[in-house]
CSV table of C-alpha atoms in Angstrom, one decimal:
chain,number,residue,atom,x,y,z
A,1,MET,CA,105.9,86.4,93.6
A,2,PRO,CA,102.3,86.8,93.8
A,3,LEU,CA,100.4,88.0,90.7
A,4,VAL,CA,97.6,90.6,90.6
A,5,ARG,CA,95.0,90.5,87.7
A,6,LEU,CA,93.6,93.6,86.5
A,7,SER,CA,92.0,95.5,83.9
A,8,LEU,CA,94.3,97.9,82.2
A,9,THR,CA,92.4,100.6,80.4
A,10,TYR,CA,94.2,102.9,78.0
A,11,GLU,CA,93.1,105.3,74.9
A,12,VAL,CA,93.6,104.3,71.3
A,13,ASP,CA,93.1,106.7,68.4
A,14,HIS,CA,91.6,104.6,65.3
A,15,ILE,CA,89.7,105.1,62.1
A,16,PRO,CA,86.6,102.8,62.1
A,17,TYR,CA,86.1,100.8,58.9
A,18,GLY,CA,84.2,102.6,56.3
A,19,HIS,CA,85.1,106.1,57.9
A,20,LYS,CA,87.7,108.8,57.1
A,21,LYS,CA,88.0,110.4,60.4
A,22,SER,CA,89.8,109.2,63.6
A,23,ARG,CA,88.1,109.1,67.0
A,24,PRO,CA,89.6,108.3,70.4
A,25,GLU,CA,88.4,105.2,72.2
A,26,PHE,CA,88.9,104.0,75.6
A,27,VAL,CA,89.7,100.0,75.8
A,28,ARG,CA,90.8,97.6,78.2
A,29,ASP,CA,93.2,94.4,78.5
A,30,ALA,CA,93.4,92.0,81.1
A,31,VAL,CA,97.0,92.0,82.5
A,32,SER,CA,98.8,90.5,85.3
A,33,VAL,CA,101.6,92.3,87.5
A,34,GLU,CA,103.9,90.8,90.2
A,35,ILE,CA,104.1,92.0,93.7
A,36,LYS,CA,107.0,91.4,96.0
A,37,GLU,CA,106.5,89.6,99.3
A,38,ILE,CA,109.0,90.9,101.9
A,39,ALA,CA,110.1,89.2,104.9
A,40,PRO,CA,109.7,91.6,108.0
A,41,GLY,CA,113.4,91.8,108.7
A,42,SER,CA,113.9,93.1,105.3
A,43,ALA,CA,111.7,96.0,105.8
A,44,PRO,CA,111.9,97.1,109.6
A,45,VAL,CA,109.7,99.5,111.0
A,46,SER,CA,111.1,103.0,110.9
A,47,HIS,CA,108.2,105.1,112.3
A,48,ARG,CA,105.2,104.9,114.4
A,49,ILE,CA,102.4,107.4,114.5
A,50,LEU,CA,101.1,107.9,117.9
A,51,ASP,CA,97.9,109.8,119.0
A,52,ARG,CA,97.8,112.2,121.8
A,53,ARG,CA,97.7,109.4,124.5
A,54,ASP,CA,100.7,107.7,122.9
A,55,ARG,CA,98.8,104.9,121.5
A,56,VAL,CA,99.9,103.3,118.2
A,57,GLN,CA,97.9,104.2,115.2
A,58,THR,CA,99.9,102.9,112.3
A,59,GLU,CA,103.6,102.0,111.4
A,60,VAL,CA,105.8,103.1,108.5
A,61,ARG,CA,108.4,100.5,107.2
A,62,TYR,CA,111.8,101.4,105.3
A,63,TYR,CA,112.7,99.3,102.4
A,64,GLU,CA,115.1,100.2,99.5
A,65,ASN,CA,115.3,103.8,100.4
A,66,GLY,CA,111.6,104.2,100.5
A,67,TYR,CA,108.9,104.7,103.2
A,68,TRP,CA,106.1,102.3,103.1
A,69,TRP,CA,102.5,102.7,104.5
A,70,LEU,CA,99.7,100.4,105.1
A,71,LEU,CA,97.1,100.2,102.4
A,72,ASN,CA,93.6,100.3,103.7
A,73,ASP,CA,90.4,98.9,102.2
A,74,VAL,CA,87.5,100.9,103.6
A,75,ASP,CA,88.0,100.7,107.4
A,76,LYS,CA,90.7,98.0,107.8
A,77,PRO,CA,94.1,97.1,106.3
A,78,MET,CA,94.0,95.4,103.0
A,79,SER,CA,94.9,92.0,102.9
A,80,PRO,CA,97.2,90.3,100.1
A,81,GLU,CA,94.3,87.8,99.4
A,82,ARG,CA,91.9,90.9,98.6
A,83,PHE,CA,94.6,92.5,96.7
A,84,THR,CA,95.2,89.4,94.5
A,85,SER,CA,91.7,88.3,94.1
A,86,SER,CA,90.8,91.4,92.1
A,87,PRO,CA,88.2,90.5,89.4
A,88,ASP,CA,88.9,91.1,85.9
A,89,ASP,CA,87.1,94.3,86.2
A,90,LEU,CA,87.7,98.0,87.3
A,91,ASP,CA,88.8,97.6,91.0
A,92,TRP,CA,89.5,101.4,91.9
A,93,PRO,CA,91.4,100.7,95.2
A,94,ILE,CA,93.8,98.5,93.3
A,95,LEU,CA,94.2,100.7,90.3
A,96,GLU,CA,94.8,103.8,92.5
A,97,ALA,CA,97.5,101.8,94.6
A,98,LEU,CA,99.0,101.1,91.1
A,99,ASP,CA,99.0,104.6,90.0
A,100,LEU,CA,96.7,103.8,87.1
A,101,ARG,CA,93.8,105.3,85.5
A,102,GLY,CA,90.4,103.5,85.1
A,103,PHE,CA,88.0,104.1,82.4
A,104,LEU,CA,84.8,102.5,81.6
A,105,GLY,CA,85.6,101.3,78.1
A,106,MET,CA,84.4,97.9,77.5
A,107,GLN,CA,86.0,96.8,74.0
A,108,THR,CA,89.7,95.6,73.8
A,109,GLU,CA,92.0,96.7,71.2
A,110,ASP,CA,91.6,93.3,69.4
A,111,ASP,CA,88.0,94.0,69.1
A,112,LEU,CA,88.8,97.2,67.2
A,113,ARG,CA,91.2,95.3,64.8
A,114,ALA,CA,88.7,92.5,64.2
A,115,ASN,CA,86.2,95.2,63.4
A,116,LYS,CA,88.9,96.4,60.7
A,117,SER,CA,89.6,99.7,62.4
A,118,ARG,CA,93.0,101.3,61.6
A,119,ILE,CA,94.8,101.9,64.8
A,120,LEU,CA,96.8,105.3,64.7
A,121,ARG,CA,98.1,105.5,68.1
A,122,THR,CA,97.8,103.2,71.2
A,123,GLU,CA,98.8,103.9,75.0
A,124,LYS,CA,99.0,100.4,75.6
A,125,GLU,CA,102.8,100.1,76.1
A,126,SER,CA,103.0,103.3,78.2
A,127,GLN,CA,100.2,102.0,80.4
A,128,TRP,CA,101.7,98.6,80.7
A,129,LYS,CA,105.0,100.2,81.7
A,130,LYS,CA,103.1,102.3,84.2
A,131,ALA,CA,101.4,99.3,85.7
A,132,GLN,CA,104.6,97.6,86.3
A,133,ALA,CA,106.1,100.8,87.8
A,134,GLY,CA,103.2,100.9,90.2
A,135,ALA,CA,103.6,97.3,91.1
A,136,ALA,CA,107.1,98.2,92.1
A,137,LYS,CA,105.7,100.6,94.6
A,138,ILE,CA,103.8,97.6,96.4
A,139,PHE,CA,105.0,94.8,98.7
A,140,PHE,CA,103.2,92.1,100.9
A,141,CYS,CA,104.5,91.9,104.6
A,142,GLU,CA,103.0,90.1,107.5
A,143,SER,CA,99.6,89.6,105.9
A,144,ARG,CA,99.3,93.2,104.9
A,145,VAL,CA,99.6,95.4,101.8
A,146,TRP,CA,102.2,98.2,101.8
A,147,VAL,CA,102.8,101.0,99.5
A,148,GLU,CA,105.6,103.5,99.0
A,149,ALA,CA,104.3,107.1,99.8
A,150,GLY,CA,107.2,109.1,101.2
A,151,PRO,CA,108.4,109.7,104.8
A,152,PRO,CA,105.8,110.9,107.6
A,153,ASN,CA,105.3,114.6,107.6
A,154,TYR,CA,103.0,116.9,109.6
A,155,PHE,CA,100.0,118.5,107.9
A,156,GLY,CA,98.1,121.4,109.4
A,157,ALA,CA,94.5,122.4,109.1
A,158,ARG,CA,93.4,126.0,110.2
A,159,GLU,CA,90.3,126.7,111.9
A,160,GLY,CA,90.2,130.3,113.0
A,161,THR,CA,93.4,131.1,115.1
A,162,THR,CA,93.8,127.2,115.8
A,163,ILE,CA,95.9,124.9,113.5
A,164,SER,CA,95.6,121.2,114.0
A,165,PHE,CA,98.2,118.8,112.9
A,166,SER,CA,98.1,115.3,111.7
A,167,ALA,CA,100.8,113.1,110.6
A,168,GLY,CA,100.7,111.6,107.1
A,169,PRO,CA,102.7,110.7,104.1
A,170,SER,CA,104.7,113.1,102.4
A,171,SER,CA,103.9,112.3,98.8
A,172,LEU,CA,101.5,114.9,97.1
A,173,GLU,CA,101.1,112.3,94.1
A,174,ARG,CA,100.2,109.0,95.8
A,175,ILE,CA,96.7,107.4,95.9
A,176,ARG,CA,93.4,109.1,95.9
A,177,GLY,CA,90.2,107.6,97.3
A,178,ALA,CA,88.6,107.0,100.4
A,179,ASN,CA,91.2,107.5,103.1
A,180,PRO,CA,93.5,104.6,101.5
A,181,LEU,CA,96.5,105.6,103.9
A,182,PHE,CA,96.6,107.0,107.5
A,183,GLY,CA,96.4,110.6,107.9
A,184,PRO,CA,94.9,113.6,105.8
A,185,ASP,CA,93.7,112.4,102.2
A,186,LEU,CA,95.6,113.5,99.3
A,187,ASN,CA,93.6,116.6,98.6
A,188,ASP,CA,94.1,117.6,102.2
A,189,ARG,CA,97.7,117.0,102.1
A,190,LYS,CA,98.0,119.3,99.0
A,191,PHE,CA,95.8,121.9,100.5
A,192,SER,CA,97.9,122.1,103.6
A,193,ALA,CA,101.2,122.5,101.5
A,194,ARG,CA,99.6,125.3,99.6
A,195,ARG,CA,98.6,127.0,102.8
A,196,GLY,CA,102.2,126.8,104.1
A,197,VAL,CA,101.5,124.4,107.1
A,198,ALA,CA,103.0,121.1,105.8
A,199,PHE,CA,106.3,120.5,107.6
A,200,ASP,CA,109.1,117.8,107.7
A,201,VAL,CA,109.5,116.2,111.1
A,202,ASP,CA,112.8,118.2,112.0
A,203,GLU,CA,111.2,121.6,111.0
A,204,PHE,CA,107.9,121.1,112.8
A,205,GLU,CA,109.7,120.0,116.0
A,206,GLY,CA,112.1,122.8,115.9
A,207,ALA,CA,111.5,125.9,118.2
A,208,ASP,CA,111.4,128.5,115.3
A,209,PHE,CA,108.1,127.3,113.9
A,210,HIS,CA,106.2,127.0,117.4
A,211,GLU,CA,107.6,130.5,118.6
A,212,GLN,CA,106.6,132.4,115.3
A,213,ALA,CA,103.2,130.5,114.6
A,214,ALA,CA,100.1,132.6,115.7
A,215,GLY,CA,97.2,131.2,117.7
A,216,LYS,CA,96.9,127.8,119.2
A,217,ILE,CA,98.7,124.8,118.0
A,218,GLU,CA,96.9,121.1,118.4
A,219,VAL,CA,99.0,118.1,117.5
A,220,LEU,CA,96.6,115.3,116.8
A,221,HIS,CA,99.2,112.7,116.0
A,222,ARG,CA,103.0,112.5,116.7
A,223,VAL,CA,105.7,110.9,114.7
A,224,GLN,CA,108.0,108.5,116.7
A,225,ASN,CA,111.3,107.9,114.7
A,226,VAL,CA,112.0,104.3,115.5
A,227,SER,CA,115.0,103.8,113.5
A,228,HIS,CA,116.5,107.4,113.9
A,229,LEU,CA,116.9,107.7,110.1
A,230,PRO,CA,117.1,111.3,108.7
A,231,LEU,CA,113.8,112.2,107.2
A,232,PRO,CA,113.8,114.2,103.9
A,233,GLY,CA,110.3,115.7,103.4
A,234,MET,CA,108.1,118.7,103.3
A,235,ALA,CA,110.6,121.5,102.9
A,236,PRO,CA,109.4,125.0,102.0
A,237,GLU,CA,110.5,124.2,98.3
A,238,ARG,CA,107.9,121.4,98.2
A,239,CYS,CA,105.2,123.7,99.6
A,240,ALA,CA,106.4,126.5,97.1
A,241,ARG,CA,106.1,123.9,94.3
A,242,GLU,CA,102.5,122.8,95.2
A,243,LEU,CA,101.4,126.5,95.4
A,244,ALA,CA,103.0,127.6,92.4
A,245,ALA,CA,101.6,124.6,90.4
A,246,TYR,CA,98.1,125.4,91.8
A,247,LEU,CA,98.2,129.1,90.6
A,248,TRP,CA,99.9,127.9,87.3
A,249,ARG,CA,97.1,125.4,86.5
A,250,ASP,CA,94.1,127.6,87.3
A,251,ARG,CA,95.5,131.0,86.4
A,252,THR,CA,93.4,133.7,85.0
A,253,SER,CA,94.3,136.3,82.5
A,254,ARG,CA,94.0,138.9,85.4
A,255,LEU,CA,96.4,137.1,87.5
A,256,VAL,CA,98.9,136.5,84.8
A,257,GLU,CA,98.9,140.4,84.4
A,258,LEU,CA,99.8,141.0,88.1
A,259,VAL,CA,102.3,137.9,88.4
A,260,PRO,CA,104.5,138.1,85.5
A,261,SER,CA,106.2,134.9,86.1
A,262,LEU,CA,103.0,132.8,85.4
A,263,ALA,CA,103.2,134.2,81.8
A,264,GLY,CA,106.5,132.6,80.7
A,265,ASP,CA,105.1,129.3,79.4
A,266,SER,CA,101.7,128.2,77.9
A,267,SER,CA,101.8,124.7,79.0
A,268,GLU,CA,99.2,123.5,81.7
A,269,THR,CA,101.9,122.0,84.0
A,270,CYS,CA,104.3,124.2,85.9
A,271,PRO,CA,107.9,123.7,85.1
A,272,ASP,CA,109.9,122.0,87.8
A,273,ASP,CA,112.1,125.0,88.6
A,274,GLU,CA,112.6,126.1,92.2
A,275,LYS,CA,113.6,129.8,91.2
A,276,LEU,CA,110.4,130.0,89.0
A,277,HIS,CA,108.4,128.8,92.0
A,278,ARG,CA,109.8,131.3,94.5
A,279,ASP,CA,109.4,134.1,91.9
A,280,VAL,CA,105.8,133.3,91.5
A,281,LEU,CA,105.3,133.2,95.4
A,282,GLU,CA,107.2,136.4,95.8
A,283,GLU,CA,105.1,138.3,93.1
A,284,PHE,CA,101.8,136.8,94.2
A,285,ALA,CA,102.4,137.4,98.2
A,286,ALA,CA,102.9,141.2,97.1
A,287,LEU,CA,99.1,141.3,95.9
A,288,THR,CA,96.4,142.6,97.9
A,289,GLU,CA,93.3,140.5,98.6
A,290,ASN,CA,91.2,142.5,96.1
A,291,GLU,CA,93.9,141.8,93.3
A,292,ALA,CA,94.1,138.3,94.1
A,293,GLY,CA,90.6,137.6,93.7
A,294,ILE,CA,89.6,134.0,93.7
A,295,PHE,CA,93.0,133.3,94.9
A,296,SER,CA,92.8,135.4,98.0
A,297,GLY,CA,92.8,132.4,100.3
A,298,GLU,CA,96.2,131.5,98.8
A,299,LEU,CA,97.9,134.7,99.9
A,300,GLU,CA,98.4,133.8,103.5
A,301,GLY,CA,99.9,130.4,102.5
A,302,ALA,CA,102.3,132.1,100.1
A,303,ARG,CA,103.5,134.7,102.8
A,304,GLU,CA,103.8,131.7,105.3
A,305,ILE,CA,105.9,129.7,102.8
A,306,LEU,CA,108.3,132.7,102.1
A,307,ARG,CA,108.6,133.4,105.9
A,308,ARG,CA,109.9,129.8,106.3
A,309,PHE,CA,112.3,130.3,103.5
A,310,ASN,CA,113.8,133.7,105.2
A,311,SER,CA,113.8,132.2,108.7
A,312,ARG,CA,115.7,129.1,108.1
A,313,PRO,CA,119.4,128.9,108.6
A,314,LEU,CA,121.6,129.2,105.3
A,315,ASN,CA,122.6,126.0,104.2
A,316,GLU,CA,126.5,125.6,102.9
A,317,LEU,CA,125.8,126.5,99.5
A,318,GLU,CA,124.1,129.6,100.4
A,319,ASP,CA,126.9,130.5,102.9
A,320,ALA,CA,129.5,130.0,100.3
A,321,ALA,CA,127.7,132.0,97.9
A,322,ILE,CA,127.5,134.9,100.2
A,323,ALA,CA,131.1,134.6,101.4
A,324,SER,CA,132.1,134.7,97.6
A,325,LEU,CA,130.5,138.3,97.4
A,326,GLY,CA,132.5,139.4,100.5
A,327,LEU,CA,129.5,140.3,102.4
């Protein structure tokens, strides 16, 4: 398998020689990770993204239960040669594809030890494991680099009464940077989810959304399901989680007073609890714009996500729960 050489940067806590207090330090280490090379038949094209004139804009491949997107390098697909020829330095597109952080530390951990620093804590092993996990989300195929980023979804952007939709990867965690994947960038995908206008393919193409959406709908790109695989994706639960996490992370004391579900935990990260997410949105959606303050722009998103929850058909578990109540 091809090897990619990169600078693994991570944090250590150490006490320099002759000092008594510890200090954090970013260091780097040269490592190599292996990238799979896949035959086209092992990773067939599952979807194509078409423009409004039905011209193919990009393709998505299906491999090991994942959906893999072309990795771009500025304005063209990245080649395996470019990916593997990364210098032993910080190469941001490569680090992003591997889900790694990059820091500007110049010393190595060995340099610190050579200077008689006492190492108290090191992130080396955890970052090394993360590099290997990131490498498992990448393969080379047909002289291109492909990264796993979830099935295609539709992401909307409102402008007045018009919502324009583009297709892109459903992952809200994968790859920042200058348009490394086709479709809206990571921040725009997150924003679309918070505003309740991110949809999986089946929900978007269903009549319910188009009948109830206000204003004009523009579809800039269309998802063509080549393999007819069922598509898990941007259900209302995913949008609710993104909006709840946003409110949780940036909550103010005033918002916590008005939305009691935001007060249950002091951690910076919102717990992964669907009921909590739903409670946060229901309490938040009941506020006025004045009460919501700096979060007033998110009110419409909360109400749209809740509308989607309330308008979709009941699933089998919900049917059974209602039946058990004799209703």
